[in-house]
Amino acid sequence: MDPEMDSQLKVGFIGAGNMAFGIAKGILSGNVLPVNVKVSAPSSRNLGRFQELGIAVTHSNIEVICGSDVVFVAVKPHLVPLVLNEISQHVTDRHIIVSVAAGVTLATLEELLPENSVAIRLMPNLPCVVQEGALLFARGSHAKQEDGALLRSLLHRCGLVEEGPEAWIDIHTGVSGSGVAFVYLFAEALAEGAVKMGMPSALAHSIASQTVLGAGRLLRDSGKHPAQLRSEVCTPGGTTIYGLHTLEQGGLRASTMSAVESATERARELGRKSAAGSRK
């Protein structure tokens, strides 16, 4: 996309949580100017950090929709019908509505918005805050390829941005949205293992976080399969293979796969509840 177009684009956020903040930081590190961004939330609790970025804040969702071209709906899933019903009469064909609410389907979004509205469903994750996110989006029935290209251009500083079919969004929620917490749990366990063996807690947590970061970067940048990298660390009869055997005995692999499955199914359940709520 033309950087000049990005700089003139007006972007709004309805909701001021971590996802909105992470995306806002990402787009501001690109070509979007703070003066062209506005955020709304019912309370002022989370608005201060947006103001520190030079972003205008308001308590009016209507003000955001009327002054924006691209609007990120970044509220809890159960609030999406309420918010879209409120702003619907102000949505025009110039708007791109991007929902980051877990489980809320494109069908639900399009049902709540005016006919022929451009809707996109996006699932980011928390590392967007440090521009290392993994984001997947799916276009609605009225969103054109160029709408997707515009969104990708906006978000490219947030991390990895991919497009796929909507069926993948709930899976992405499980593997990456929730998966971040799974990695944190593993990092915590690594550090606690080191503490158990006699290392000071602060140092153990610092080394554990760097280990996760370094392993992730090597995995991403090398292009190698995780199993190949794992085998490169293992030497016959060495420390790593003994540790891996213990992890396998504890069911780490199966538990992790089940965690992704559970989180994915929960996202789908939230989607069904949201759809049912929007029809009431």
Short mmCIF file of C-alpha atoms in Angstrom, two decimals:
data_model
loop_
_atom_site.label_atom_id
_atom_site.label_comp_id
_atom_site.label_asym_id
_atom_site.label_seq_id
_atom_site.Cartn_x
_atom_site.Cartn_y
_atom_site.Cartn_z
CA MET A 1 0.00 0.00 0.00
CA ASP A 2 1.04 3.59 -0.56
CA PRO A 3 2.64 4.93 2.67
CA GLU A 4 1.04 8.29 1.89
CA MET A 5 -2.37 6.62 2.00
CA ASP A 6 -1.61 5.09 5.41
CA SER A 7 -0.54 8.47 6.80
CA GLN A 8 -3.85 10.04 5.77
CA LEU A 9 -5.98 7.17 7.02
CA LYS A 10 -8.12 7.83 10.08
CA VAL A 11 -8.18 4.92 12.51
CA GLY A 12 -10.51 4.40 15.46
CA PHE A 13 -10.60 1.98 18.36
CA ILE A 14 -13.70 1.10 20.33
CA GLY A 15 -12.28 -0.45 23.48
CA ALA A 16 -9.01 0.42 25.21
CA GLY A 17 -7.68 -2.92 26.42
CA ASN A 18 -4.33 -4.58 25.77
CA MET A 19 -5.18 -5.69 22.23
CA ALA A 20 -6.23 -2.18 21.20
CA PHE A 21 -3.11 -0.72 22.80
CA GLY A 22 -0.80 -3.24 21.12
CA ILE A 23 -2.32 -2.61 17.69
CA ALA A 24 -2.24 1.16 18.23
CA LYS A 25 1.46 1.06 19.10
CA GLY A 26 2.13 -1.02 16.02
CA ILE A 27 0.32 1.21 13.56
CA LEU A 28 1.94 4.34 15.02
CA SER A 29 5.36 2.83 14.44
CA GLY A 30 4.35 2.66 10.77
CA ASN A 31 2.97 5.58 8.79
CA VAL A 32 -0.22 6.42 10.71
CA LEU A 33 -0.05 9.72 12.58
CA PRO A 34 -1.30 9.98 16.20
CA VAL A 35 -3.52 12.90 15.22
CA ASN A 36 -5.43 10.52 12.94
CA VAL A 37 -6.20 7.98 15.68
CA LYS A 38 -8.99 8.11 18.27
CA VAL A 39 -9.93 5.68 21.04
CA SER A 40 -13.17 5.33 23.01
CA ALA A 41 -13.90 3.51 26.24
CA PRO A 42 -16.65 3.85 28.85
CA SER A 43 -14.19 4.67 31.65
CA SER A 44 -10.91 6.59 31.72
CA ARG A 45 -8.99 3.77 33.41
CA ASN A 46 -7.08 2.60 30.31
CA LEU A 47 -7.13 5.79 28.27
CA GLY A 48 -4.06 7.45 29.82
CA ARG A 49 -1.55 5.23 28.03
CA PHE A 50 -3.15 6.10 24.68
CA GLN A 51 -2.91 9.81 25.49
CA GLU A 52 0.80 9.32 26.19
CA LEU A 53 1.14 8.17 22.57
CA GLY A 54 -0.54 11.38 21.39
CA ILE A 55 -3.84 9.67 20.61
CA ALA A 56 -7.14 11.50 21.22
CA VAL A 57 -9.54 9.76 23.60
CA THR A 58 -13.28 9.95 24.14
CA HIS A 59 -16.14 8.16 25.86
CA SER A 60 -18.24 8.31 22.69
CA ASN A 61 -18.25 5.35 20.31
CA ILE A 62 -20.27 7.45 17.86
CA GLU A 63 -17.50 10.04 17.78
CA VAL A 64 -14.98 7.33 16.87
CA ILE A 65 -17.05 5.81 14.07
CA CYS A 66 -17.91 9.18 12.55
CA GLY A 67 -14.28 10.30 12.49
CA SER A 68 -12.62 7.11 11.24
CA ASP A 69 -12.11 5.08 8.08
CA VAL A 70 -10.94 1.87 9.77
CA VAL A 71 -12.50 1.00 13.13
CA PHE A 72 -11.17 -1.74 15.40
CA VAL A 73 -13.92 -3.14 17.63
CA ALA A 74 -11.81 -4.33 20.55
CA VAL A 75 -14.35 -5.12 23.25
CA LYS A 76 -15.30 -8.33 25.06
CA PRO A 77 -17.28 -10.74 22.85
CA HIS A 78 -20.54 -10.34 24.77
CA LEU A 79 -20.40 -6.55 24.25
CA VAL A 80 -20.04 -6.69 20.45
CA PRO A 81 -23.81 -6.77 19.69
CA LEU A 82 -24.38 -3.82 22.03
CA VAL A 83 -21.58 -1.78 20.46
CA LEU A 84 -22.52 -2.56 16.85
CA ASN A 85 -26.17 -1.79 17.48
CA GLU A 86 -25.08 1.57 18.87
CA ILE A 87 -22.84 2.55 15.95
CA SER A 88 -24.66 0.77 13.11
CA GLN A 89 -26.61 3.74 11.79
CA HIS A 90 -23.35 5.67 11.41
CA VAL A 91 -21.50 2.96 9.45
CA THR A 92 -21.12 3.81 5.75
CA ASP A 93 -19.53 2.20 2.71
CA ARG A 94 -16.27 4.07 3.45
CA HIS A 95 -15.78 2.16 6.71
CA ILE A 96 -13.83 -1.01 7.32
CA ILE A 97 -14.99 -2.60 10.58
CA VAL A 98 -12.36 -4.88 12.13
CA SER A 99 -13.46 -7.05 15.05
CA VAL A 100 -10.84 -8.51 17.42
CA ALA A 101 -13.44 -10.16 19.68
CA ALA A 102 -12.75 -13.86 20.22
CA GLY A 103 -15.39 -16.17 18.81
CA VAL A 104 -17.57 -13.51 17.17
CA THR A 105 -18.15 -14.71 13.60
CA LEU A 106 -18.24 -12.72 10.40
CA ALA A 107 -21.86 -13.81 9.96
CA THR A 108 -22.71 -12.25 13.33
CA LEU A 109 -20.83 -9.05 12.46
CA GLU A 110 -22.57 -8.73 9.09
CA GLU A 111 -25.94 -9.42 10.66
CA LEU A 112 -25.45 -6.59 13.15
CA LEU A 113 -24.02 -4.10 10.64
CA PRO A 114 -25.85 -2.37 7.76
CA GLU A 115 -26.21 -4.33 4.52
CA ASN A 116 -23.03 -4.55 2.41
CA SER A 117 -20.81 -3.34 5.25
CA VAL A 118 -17.13 -4.25 5.01
CA ALA A 119 -16.27 -6.46 7.98
CA ILE A 120 -13.00 -8.20 8.80
CA ARG A 121 -12.36 -10.55 11.68
CA LEU A 122 -8.90 -10.24 13.23
CA MET A 123 -7.21 -12.25 15.96
CA PRO A 124 -4.04 -10.64 17.34
CA ASN A 125 -2.11 -11.68 20.44
CA LEU A 126 -0.51 -9.89 23.38
CA PRO A 127 3.05 -9.57 21.94
CA CYS A 128 1.61 -6.98 19.55
CA VAL A 129 2.47 -4.62 22.41
CA VAL A 130 6.18 -5.13 21.58
CA GLN A 131 5.57 -5.45 17.83
CA GLU A 132 6.17 -9.22 17.90
CA GLY A 133 2.57 -10.34 17.51
CA ALA A 134 1.08 -13.08 15.41
CA LEU A 135 -2.09 -11.84 13.70
CA LEU A 136 -4.53 -13.70 11.46
CA PHE A 137 -7.49 -12.10 9.71
CA ALA A 138 -10.41 -13.27 7.57
CA ARG A 139 -12.41 -11.05 5.22
CA GLY A 140 -16.18 -10.87 5.28
CA SER A 141 -18.35 -11.38 2.20
CA HIS A 142 -18.20 -7.70 1.22
CA ALA A 143 -14.53 -7.10 2.01
CA LYS A 144 -12.41 -6.91 -1.13
CA GLN A 145 -8.84 -8.04 -1.59
CA GLU A 146 -7.69 -4.42 -1.41
CA ASP A 147 -9.38 -4.07 2.00
CA GLY A 148 -7.28 -6.98 3.22
CA ALA A 149 -4.16 -5.41 1.68
CA LEU A 150 -4.92 -2.14 3.48
CA LEU A 151 -5.30 -3.92 6.82
CA ARG A 152 -2.08 -5.87 6.27
CA SER A 153 -0.26 -2.61 5.46
CA LEU A 154 -1.64 -1.00 8.62
CA LEU A 155 -0.62 -3.90 10.86
CA HIS A 156 2.72 -4.93 9.39
CA ARG A 157 4.68 -3.31 12.25
CA CYS A 158 2.68 -5.33 14.80
CA GLY A 159 4.43 -8.59 13.84
CA LEU A 160 3.51 -11.48 11.57
CA VAL A 161 0.26 -10.74 9.70
CA GLU A 162 -1.47 -13.48 7.71
CA GLU A 163 -4.83 -13.91 5.98
CA GLY A 164 -6.80 -17.14 5.98
CA PRO A 165 -10.29 -18.63 5.99
CA GLU A 166 -12.47 -17.84 8.97
CA ALA A 167 -12.34 -21.46 10.14
CA TRP A 168 -8.70 -20.87 11.07
CA ILE A 169 -9.40 -17.88 13.33
CA ASP A 170 -10.60 -19.90 16.34
CA ILE A 171 -7.63 -22.24 15.89
CA HIS A 172 -5.32 -19.23 15.85
CA THR A 173 -6.98 -18.10 19.08
CA GLY A 174 -6.03 -21.44 20.63
CA VAL A 175 -2.49 -21.71 19.31
CA SER A 176 -1.39 -18.07 19.49
CA GLY A 177 -3.90 -15.89 21.34
CA SER A 178 -4.06 -18.31 24.27
CA GLY A 179 -0.76 -19.97 23.34
CA VAL A 180 1.14 -16.97 24.66
CA ALA A 181 -0.06 -17.87 28.16
CA PHE A 182 0.98 -21.50 27.62
CA VAL A 183 4.50 -20.31 26.81
CA TYR A 184 4.52 -18.10 29.91
CA LEU A 185 3.54 -21.08 32.04
CA PHE A 186 6.41 -23.08 30.55
CA ALA A 187 8.85 -20.20 31.13
CA GLU A 188 7.65 -19.96 34.74
CA ALA A 189 8.18 -23.69 35.21
CA LEU A 190 11.69 -23.46 33.70
CA ALA A 191 12.59 -20.72 36.17
CA GLU A 192 11.08 -22.57 39.12
CA GLY A 193 13.10 -25.65 38.16
CA ALA A 194 16.26 -23.56 38.29
CA VAL A 195 15.23 -22.09 41.67
CA LYS A 196 14.65 -25.62 42.97
CA MET A 197 18.19 -26.50 41.96
CA GLY A 198 19.63 -23.48 43.79
CA MET A 199 19.64 -20.50 41.39
CA PRO A 200 18.37 -17.11 42.68
CA SER A 201 14.81 -16.40 41.50
CA ALA A 202 15.50 -13.12 39.66
CA LEU A 203 18.35 -14.63 37.68
CA ALA A 204 16.36 -17.80 36.95
CA HIS A 205 13.44 -15.81 35.53
CA SER A 206 15.77 -13.61 33.48
CA ILE A 207 17.51 -16.62 31.97
CA ALA A 208 14.20 -18.44 31.36
CA SER A 209 12.74 -15.46 29.47
CA GLN A 210 15.87 -15.09 27.35
CA THR A 211 15.83 -18.84 26.64
CA VAL A 212 12.25 -18.63 25.35
CA LEU A 213 13.06 -15.51 23.31
CA GLY A 214 16.21 -16.98 21.80
CA ALA A 215 14.59 -20.31 20.99
CA GLY A 216 11.66 -18.54 19.34
CA ARG A 217 13.85 -16.30 17.21
CA LEU A 218 16.01 -19.21 16.09
CA LEU A 219 12.93 -21.24 15.24
CA ARG A 220 11.45 -18.37 13.21
CA ASP A 221 14.61 -17.20 11.49
CA SER A 222 16.16 -20.57 10.69
CA GLY A 223 13.08 -21.93 8.93
CA LYS A 224 13.82 -25.34 10.43
CA HIS A 225 11.19 -27.68 11.84
CA PRO A 226 11.09 -27.63 15.66
CA ALA A 227 11.97 -31.33 15.75
CA GLN A 228 15.16 -30.66 13.77
CA LEU A 229 16.28 -27.90 16.12
CA ARG A 230 15.43 -30.07 19.11
CA SER A 231 17.55 -32.93 17.74
CA GLU A 232 20.46 -30.52 17.21
CA VAL A 233 20.49 -29.75 20.93
CA CYS A 234 20.45 -33.41 21.95
CA THR A 235 23.70 -35.34 22.21
CA PRO A 236 23.73 -39.09 22.88
CA GLY A 237 23.53 -39.70 26.61
CA GLY A 238 23.59 -35.95 27.32
CA THR A 239 21.60 -33.73 29.65
CA THR A 240 18.96 -32.63 27.14
CA ILE A 241 17.72 -36.07 26.15
CA TYR A 242 17.35 -36.97 29.83
CA GLY A 243 15.30 -33.81 30.40
CA LEU A 244 13.17 -34.43 27.30
CA HIS A 245 12.45 -37.97 28.48
CA THR A 246 11.11 -36.55 31.74
CA LEU A 247 8.90 -34.07 29.84
CA GLU A 248 7.53 -36.89 27.68
CA GLN A 249 6.79 -38.94 30.80
CA GLY A 250 4.85 -35.95 32.15
CA GLY A 251 2.78 -35.77 28.98
CA LEU A 252 3.92 -32.30 27.92
CA ARG A 253 3.28 -32.87 24.22
CA ALA A 254 -0.22 -34.33 24.67
CA SER A 255 -1.16 -31.72 27.30
CA THR A 256 -0.09 -28.88 25.01
CA MET A 257 -2.07 -30.26 22.07
CA SER A 258 -5.10 -30.67 24.36
CA ALA A 259 -4.69 -27.09 25.62
CA VAL A 260 -4.83 -25.75 22.06
CA GLU A 261 -7.88 -27.92 21.40
CA SER A 262 -9.65 -26.71 24.58
CA ALA A 263 -8.94 -23.05 23.84
CA THR A 264 -10.11 -23.47 20.24
CA GLU A 265 -13.35 -25.15 21.32
CA ARG A 266 -13.95 -22.39 23.88
CA ALA A 267 -13.53 -19.77 21.15
CA ARG A 268 -16.09 -21.63 19.04
CA GLU A 269 -18.44 -21.81 22.02
CA LEU A 270 -18.13 -18.05 22.54
CA GLY A 271 -18.98 -17.61 18.88
CA ARG A 272 -22.15 -19.67 19.22
CA LYS A 273 -23.20 -17.69 22.30
CA SER A 274 -22.51 -14.41 20.55
CA ALA A 275 -24.55 -15.48 17.52
CA ALA A 276 -27.43 -16.54 19.73
CA GLY A 277 -27.26 -13.26 21.66
CA SER A 278 -27.29 -11.16 18.50
CA ARG A 279 -30.53 -12.82 17.36
CA LYS A 280 -32.42 -12.00 20.57
#
